[in-house]
GROMACS .gro file of N, CA and C in nm:
model
  252
    1UNK      N    1   0.113  -0.156   0.005
    1UNK     CA    2  -0.005  -0.007  -0.007
    1UNK      C    3   0.116   0.127   0.007
    2UNK      N    4   0.043   0.281  -0.025
    2UNK     CA    5   0.136   0.345  -0.034
    2UNK      C    6   0.163   0.378   0.056
    3UNK      N    7   0.224   0.451   0.108
    3UNK     CA    8   0.294   0.527   0.266
    3UNK      C    9   0.435   0.403   0.300
    4UNK      N   10   0.460   0.291   0.279
    4UNK     CA   11   0.550   0.237   0.235
    4UNK      C   12   0.722   0.285   0.238
    5UNK      N   13   0.691   0.375   0.216
    5UNK     CA   14   0.831   0.450   0.230
    5UNK      C   15   0.824   0.607   0.273
    6UNK      N   16   0.710   0.689   0.242
    6UNK     CA   17   0.693   0.824   0.281
    6UNK      C   18   0.645   0.809   0.373
    7UNK      N   19   0.479   0.743   0.437
    7UNK     CA   20   0.380   0.701   0.524
    7UNK      C   21   0.311   0.759   0.422
    8UNK      N   22   0.233   0.720   0.512
    8UNK     CA   23   0.035   0.764   0.441
    8UNK      C   24   0.010   0.915   0.491
    9UNK      N   25   0.032   0.953   0.613
    9UNK     CA   26  -0.020   1.112   0.701
    9UNK      C   27   0.082   1.157   0.596
   10UNK      N   28   0.155   1.166   0.529
   10UNK     CA   29   0.249   1.210   0.473
   10UNK      C   30   0.147   1.263   0.277
   11UNK      N   31   0.068   1.150   0.227
   11UNK     CA   32   0.061   1.175   0.098
   11UNK      C   33  -0.130   1.201   0.086
   12UNK      N   34  -0.162   1.253  -0.021
   12UNK     CA   35  -0.266   1.331  -0.033
   12UNK      C   36  -0.350   1.218  -0.036
   13UNK      N   37  -0.477   1.234  -0.066
   13UNK     CA   38  -0.592   1.136  -0.042
   13UNK      C   39  -0.610   1.097  -0.202
   14UNK      N   40  -0.567   1.203  -0.305
   14UNK     CA   41  -0.574   1.143  -0.452
   14UNK      C   42  -0.449   1.104  -0.437
   15UNK      N   43  -0.357   1.100  -0.393
   15UNK     CA   44  -0.221   0.943  -0.461
   15UNK      C   45  -0.286   0.836  -0.409
   16UNK      N   46  -0.383   0.851  -0.251
   16UNK     CA   47  -0.379   0.740  -0.166
   16UNK      C   48  -0.483   0.653  -0.250
   17UNK      N   49  -0.612   0.756  -0.334
   17UNK     CA   50  -0.707   0.670  -0.382
   17UNK      C   51  -0.598   0.627  -0.590
   18UNK      N   52  -0.560   0.654  -0.584
   18UNK     CA   53  -0.482   0.624  -0.684
   18UNK      C   54  -0.420   0.521  -0.656
   19UNK      N   55  -0.352   0.531  -0.550
   19UNK     CA   56  -0.258   0.372  -0.539
   19UNK      C   57  -0.422   0.260  -0.517
   20UNK      N   58  -0.508   0.313  -0.456
   20UNK     CA   59  -0.549   0.224  -0.398
   20UNK      C   60  -0.640   0.102  -0.557
   21UNK      N   61  -0.629   0.218  -0.676
   21UNK     CA   62  -0.719   0.226  -0.783
   21UNK      C   63  -0.615   0.089  -0.869
   22UNK      N   64  -0.460   0.156  -0.864
   22UNK     CA   65  -0.345   0.042  -0.945
   22UNK      C   66  -0.322  -0.094  -0.879
   23UNK      N   67  -0.312  -0.086  -0.750
   23UNK     CA   68  -0.303  -0.185  -0.660
   23UNK      C   69  -0.456  -0.268  -0.721
   24UNK      N   70  -0.562  -0.239  -0.701
   24UNK     CA   71  -0.661  -0.309  -0.730
   24UNK      C   72  -0.683  -0.370  -0.865
   25UNK      N   73  -0.614  -0.299  -0.979
   25UNK     CA   74  -0.574  -0.355  -1.066
   25UNK      C   75  -0.483  -0.467  -1.174
   26UNK      N   76  -0.373  -0.467  -1.019
   26UNK     CA   77  -0.247  -0.526  -1.037
   26UNK      C   78  -0.367  -0.669  -0.960
   27UNK      N   79  -0.484  -0.648  -0.891
   27UNK     CA   80  -0.514  -0.773  -0.825
   27UNK      C   81  -0.578  -0.852  -0.923
   28UNK      N   82  -0.694  -0.765  -1.013
   28UNK     CA   83  -0.766  -0.772  -1.135
   28UNK      C   84  -0.713  -0.900  -1.217
   29UNK      N   85  -0.602  -0.805  -1.253
   29UNK     CA   86  -0.563  -0.843  -1.401
   29UNK      C   87  -0.471  -1.036  -1.249
   30UNK      N   88  -0.435  -0.993  -1.188
   30UNK     CA   89  -0.348  -1.191  -1.142
   30UNK      C   90  -0.482  -1.316  -1.095
   31UNK      N   91  -0.612  -1.247  -1.115
   31UNK     CA   92  -0.731  -1.288  -1.097
   31UNK      C   93  -0.756  -1.348  -1.222
   32UNK      N   94  -0.732  -1.288  -1.339
   32UNK     CA   95  -0.749  -1.316  -1.502
   32UNK      C   96  -0.687  -1.427  -1.548
   33UNK      N   97  -0.559  -1.399  -1.468
   33UNK     CA   98  -0.407  -1.511  -1.568
   33UNK      C   99  -0.496  -1.593  -1.440
   34UNK      N  100  -0.514  -1.614  -1.283
   34UNK     CA  101  -0.582  -1.763  -1.188
   34UNK      C  102  -0.657  -1.784  -1.288
   35UNK      N  103  -0.758  -1.740  -1.316
   35UNK     CA  104  -0.832  -1.811  -1.359
   35UNK      C  105  -0.860  -1.898  -1.515
   36UNK      N  106  -0.772  -1.794  -1.604
   36UNK     CA  107  -0.715  -1.869  -1.735
   36UNK      C  108  -0.691  -2.010  -1.748
   37UNK      N  109  -0.550  -2.034  -1.595
   37UNK     CA  110  -0.490  -2.154  -1.556
   37UNK      C  111  -0.632  -2.269  -1.566
   38UNK      N  112  -0.710  -2.198  -1.448
   38UNK     CA  113  -0.788  -2.314  -1.442
   38UNK      C  114  -0.906  -2.390  -1.580
   39UNK      N  115  -0.931  -2.247  -1.618
   39UNK     CA  116  -0.939  -2.258  -1.752
   39UNK      C  117  -0.882  -2.422  -1.803
   40UNK      N  118  -0.768  -2.391  -1.840
   40UNK     CA  119  -0.691  -2.410  -1.967
   40UNK      C  120  -0.657  -2.597  -1.883
   41UNK      N  121  -0.664  -2.586  -1.746
   41UNK     CA  122  -0.657  -2.711  -1.699
   41UNK      C  123  -0.751  -2.809  -1.639
   42UNK      N  124  -0.850  -2.769  -1.671
   42UNK     CA  125  -1.050  -2.852  -1.635
   42UNK      C  126  -1.058  -2.918  -1.713
   43UNK      N  127  -1.113  -3.039  -1.731
   43UNK     CA  128  -1.157  -3.092  -1.843
   43UNK      C  129  -1.312  -3.108  -1.820
   44UNK      N  130  -1.387  -3.024  -1.706
   44UNK     CA  131  -1.505  -3.011  -1.701
   44UNK      C  132  -1.565  -2.915  -1.751
   45UNK      N  133  -1.659  -2.990  -1.873
   45UNK     CA  134  -1.716  -2.799  -1.937
   45UNK      C  135  -1.808  -2.734  -1.928
   46UNK      N  136  -1.876  -2.813  -1.757
   46UNK     CA  137  -1.963  -2.663  -1.670
   46UNK      C  138  -1.895  -2.568  -1.584
   47UNK      N  139  -1.776  -2.680  -1.526
   47UNK     CA  140  -1.686  -2.603  -1.476
   47UNK      C  141  -1.580  -2.448  -1.528
   48UNK      N  142  -1.560  -2.551  -1.630
   48UNK     CA  143  -1.478  -2.409  -1.758
   48UNK      C  144  -1.537  -2.285  -1.787
   49UNK      N  145  -1.734  -2.311  -1.805
   49UNK     CA  146  -1.822  -2.206  -1.845
   49UNK      C  147  -1.850  -2.142  -1.671
   50UNK      N  148  -1.828  -2.136  -1.598
   50UNK     CA  149  -1.854  -2.054  -1.475
   50UNK      C  150  -1.674  -1.991  -1.471
   51UNK      N  151  -1.574  -2.073  -1.434
   51UNK     CA  152  -1.442  -1.987  -1.503
   51UNK      C  153  -1.437  -1.925  -1.546
   52UNK      N  154  -1.450  -1.935  -1.722
   52UNK     CA  155  -1.471  -1.848  -1.828
   52UNK      C  156  -1.568  -1.726  -1.783
   53UNK      N  157  -1.708  -1.746  -1.714
   53UNK     CA  158  -1.770  -1.581  -1.699
   53UNK      C  159  -1.696  -1.526  -1.612
   54UNK      N  160  -1.639  -1.625  -1.496
   54UNK     CA  161  -1.549  -1.515  -1.376
   54UNK      C  162  -1.453  -1.468  -1.419
   55UNK      N  163  -1.377  -1.497  -1.470
   55UNK     CA  164  -1.223  -1.478  -1.612
   55UNK      C  165  -1.296  -1.328  -1.656
   56UNK      N  166  -1.409  -1.340  -1.752
   56UNK     CA  167  -1.463  -1.202  -1.783
   56UNK      C  168  -1.496  -1.094  -1.707
   57UNK      N  169  -1.553  -1.173  -1.575
   57UNK     CA  170  -1.598  -1.047  -1.485
   57UNK      C  171  -1.437  -0.950  -1.478
   58UNK      N  172  -1.399  -1.026  -1.428
   58UNK     CA  173  -1.244  -0.980  -1.412
   58UNK      C  174  -1.215  -0.898  -1.552
   59UNK      N  175  -1.232  -0.909  -1.611
   59UNK     CA  176  -1.165  -0.822  -1.714
   59UNK      C  177  -1.231  -0.665  -1.705
   60UNK      N  178  -1.358  -0.699  -1.738
   60UNK     CA  179  -1.512  -0.625  -1.696
   60UNK      C  180  -1.422  -0.533  -1.600
   61UNK      N  181  -1.378  -0.568  -1.468
   61UNK     CA  182  -1.260  -0.480  -1.335
   61UNK      C  183  -1.188  -0.405  -1.392
   62UNK      N  184  -1.090  -0.495  -1.464
   62UNK     CA  185  -0.995  -0.389  -1.509
   62UNK      C  186  -1.015  -0.262  -1.633
   63UNK      N  187  -1.107  -0.281  -1.679
   63UNK     CA  188  -1.188  -0.195  -1.778
   63UNK      C  189  -1.219  -0.063  -1.662
   64UNK      N  190  -1.228  -0.131  -1.599
   64UNK     CA  191  -1.334  -0.047  -1.496
   64UNK      C  192  -1.208   0.013  -1.425
   65UNK      N  193  -1.128  -0.006  -1.408
   65UNK     CA  194  -1.028   0.044  -1.314
   65UNK      C  195  -0.960   0.137  -1.453
   66UNK      N  196  -0.905   0.077  -1.536
   66UNK     CA  197  -0.872   0.164  -1.620
   66UNK      C  198  -0.901   0.323  -1.655
   67UNK      N  199  -1.052   0.299  -1.664
   67UNK     CA  200  -1.116   0.374  -1.664
   67UNK      C  201  -1.120   0.546  -1.604
   68UNK      N  202  -1.180   0.445  -1.418
   68UNK     CA  203  -1.097   0.587  -1.352
   68UNK      C  204  -0.939   0.584  -1.346
   69UNK      N  205  -0.857   0.540  -1.355
   69UNK     CA  206  -0.708   0.606  -1.406
   69UNK      C  207  -0.658   0.741  -1.459
   70UNK      N  208  -0.766   0.661  -1.561
   70UNK     CA  209  -0.718   0.813  -1.676
   70UNK      C  210  -0.813   0.955  -1.650
   71UNK      N  211  -0.920   0.884  -1.538
   71UNK     CA  212  -0.978   1.007  -1.543
   71UNK      C  213  -0.920   1.088  -1.400
   72UNK      N  214  -0.856   1.016  -1.329
   72UNK     CA  215  -0.819   1.008  -1.211
   72UNK      C  216  -0.662   1.048  -1.262
   73UNK      N  217  -0.612   1.062  -1.326
   73UNK     CA  218  -0.389   1.085  -1.392
   73UNK      C  219  -0.388   1.125  -1.514
   74UNK      N  220  -0.380   1.262  -1.537
   74UNK     CA  221  -0.352   1.341  -1.673
   74UNK      C  222  -0.222   1.248  -1.695
   75UNK      N  223  -0.152   1.229  -1.726
   75UNK     CA  224  -0.073   1.187  -1.715
   75UNK      C  225  -0.054   1.050  -1.796
   76UNK      N  226  -0.135   0.995  -1.737
   76UNK     CA  227  -0.171   0.826  -1.764
   76UNK      C  228  -0.233   0.833  -1.857
   77UNK      N  229  -0.346   0.923  -1.861
   77UNK     CA  230  -0.421   0.904  -1.993
   77UNK      C  231  -0.346   0.963  -2.115
   78UNK      N  232  -0.278   1.089  -2.109
   78UNK     CA  233  -0.178   1.115  -2.162
   78UNK      C  234  -0.103   0.948  -2.285
   79UNK      N  235  -0.087   0.898  -2.222
   79UNK     CA  236   0.053   0.774  -2.243
   79UNK      C  237  -0.052   0.687  -2.287
   80UNK      N  238  -0.205   0.639  -2.272
   80UNK     CA  239  -0.269   0.551  -2.289
   80UNK      C  240  -0.307   0.630  -2.446
   81UNK      N  241  -0.308   0.761  -2.454
   81UNK     CA  242  -0.357   0.844  -2.598
   81UNK      C  243  -0.206   0.861  -2.710
   82UNK      N  244  -0.093   0.870  -2.635
   82UNK     CA  245   0.023   0.839  -2.724
   82UNK      C  246   0.009   0.696  -2.794
   83UNK      N  247  -0.014   0.584  -2.734
   83UNK     CA  248   0.027   0.456  -2.754
   83UNK      C  249  -0.036   0.380  -2.748
   84UNK      N  250  -0.155   0.469  -2.866
   84UNK     CA  251  -0.289   0.341  -2.882
   84UNK      C  252  -0.302   0.354  -2.988
   0.00000   0.00000   0.00000
């Protein structure tokens, strides 16, 4: 979490919120990978469909977080525009 180096009490609320969003993004991307591994590993079609559904929900969460970060970090937004 933010503040590991400088102490949370020294950070603005905006910095804390951006870190929360970025950390959540990391966790959502990890979850996508975990679900994909399980999808690849299972031989049960019903379970596969459930896992695919769950993976796709995580992808929606990633999109939502990226959009929020873009709205709240103008430099990051510009980088997305430049590398589109």
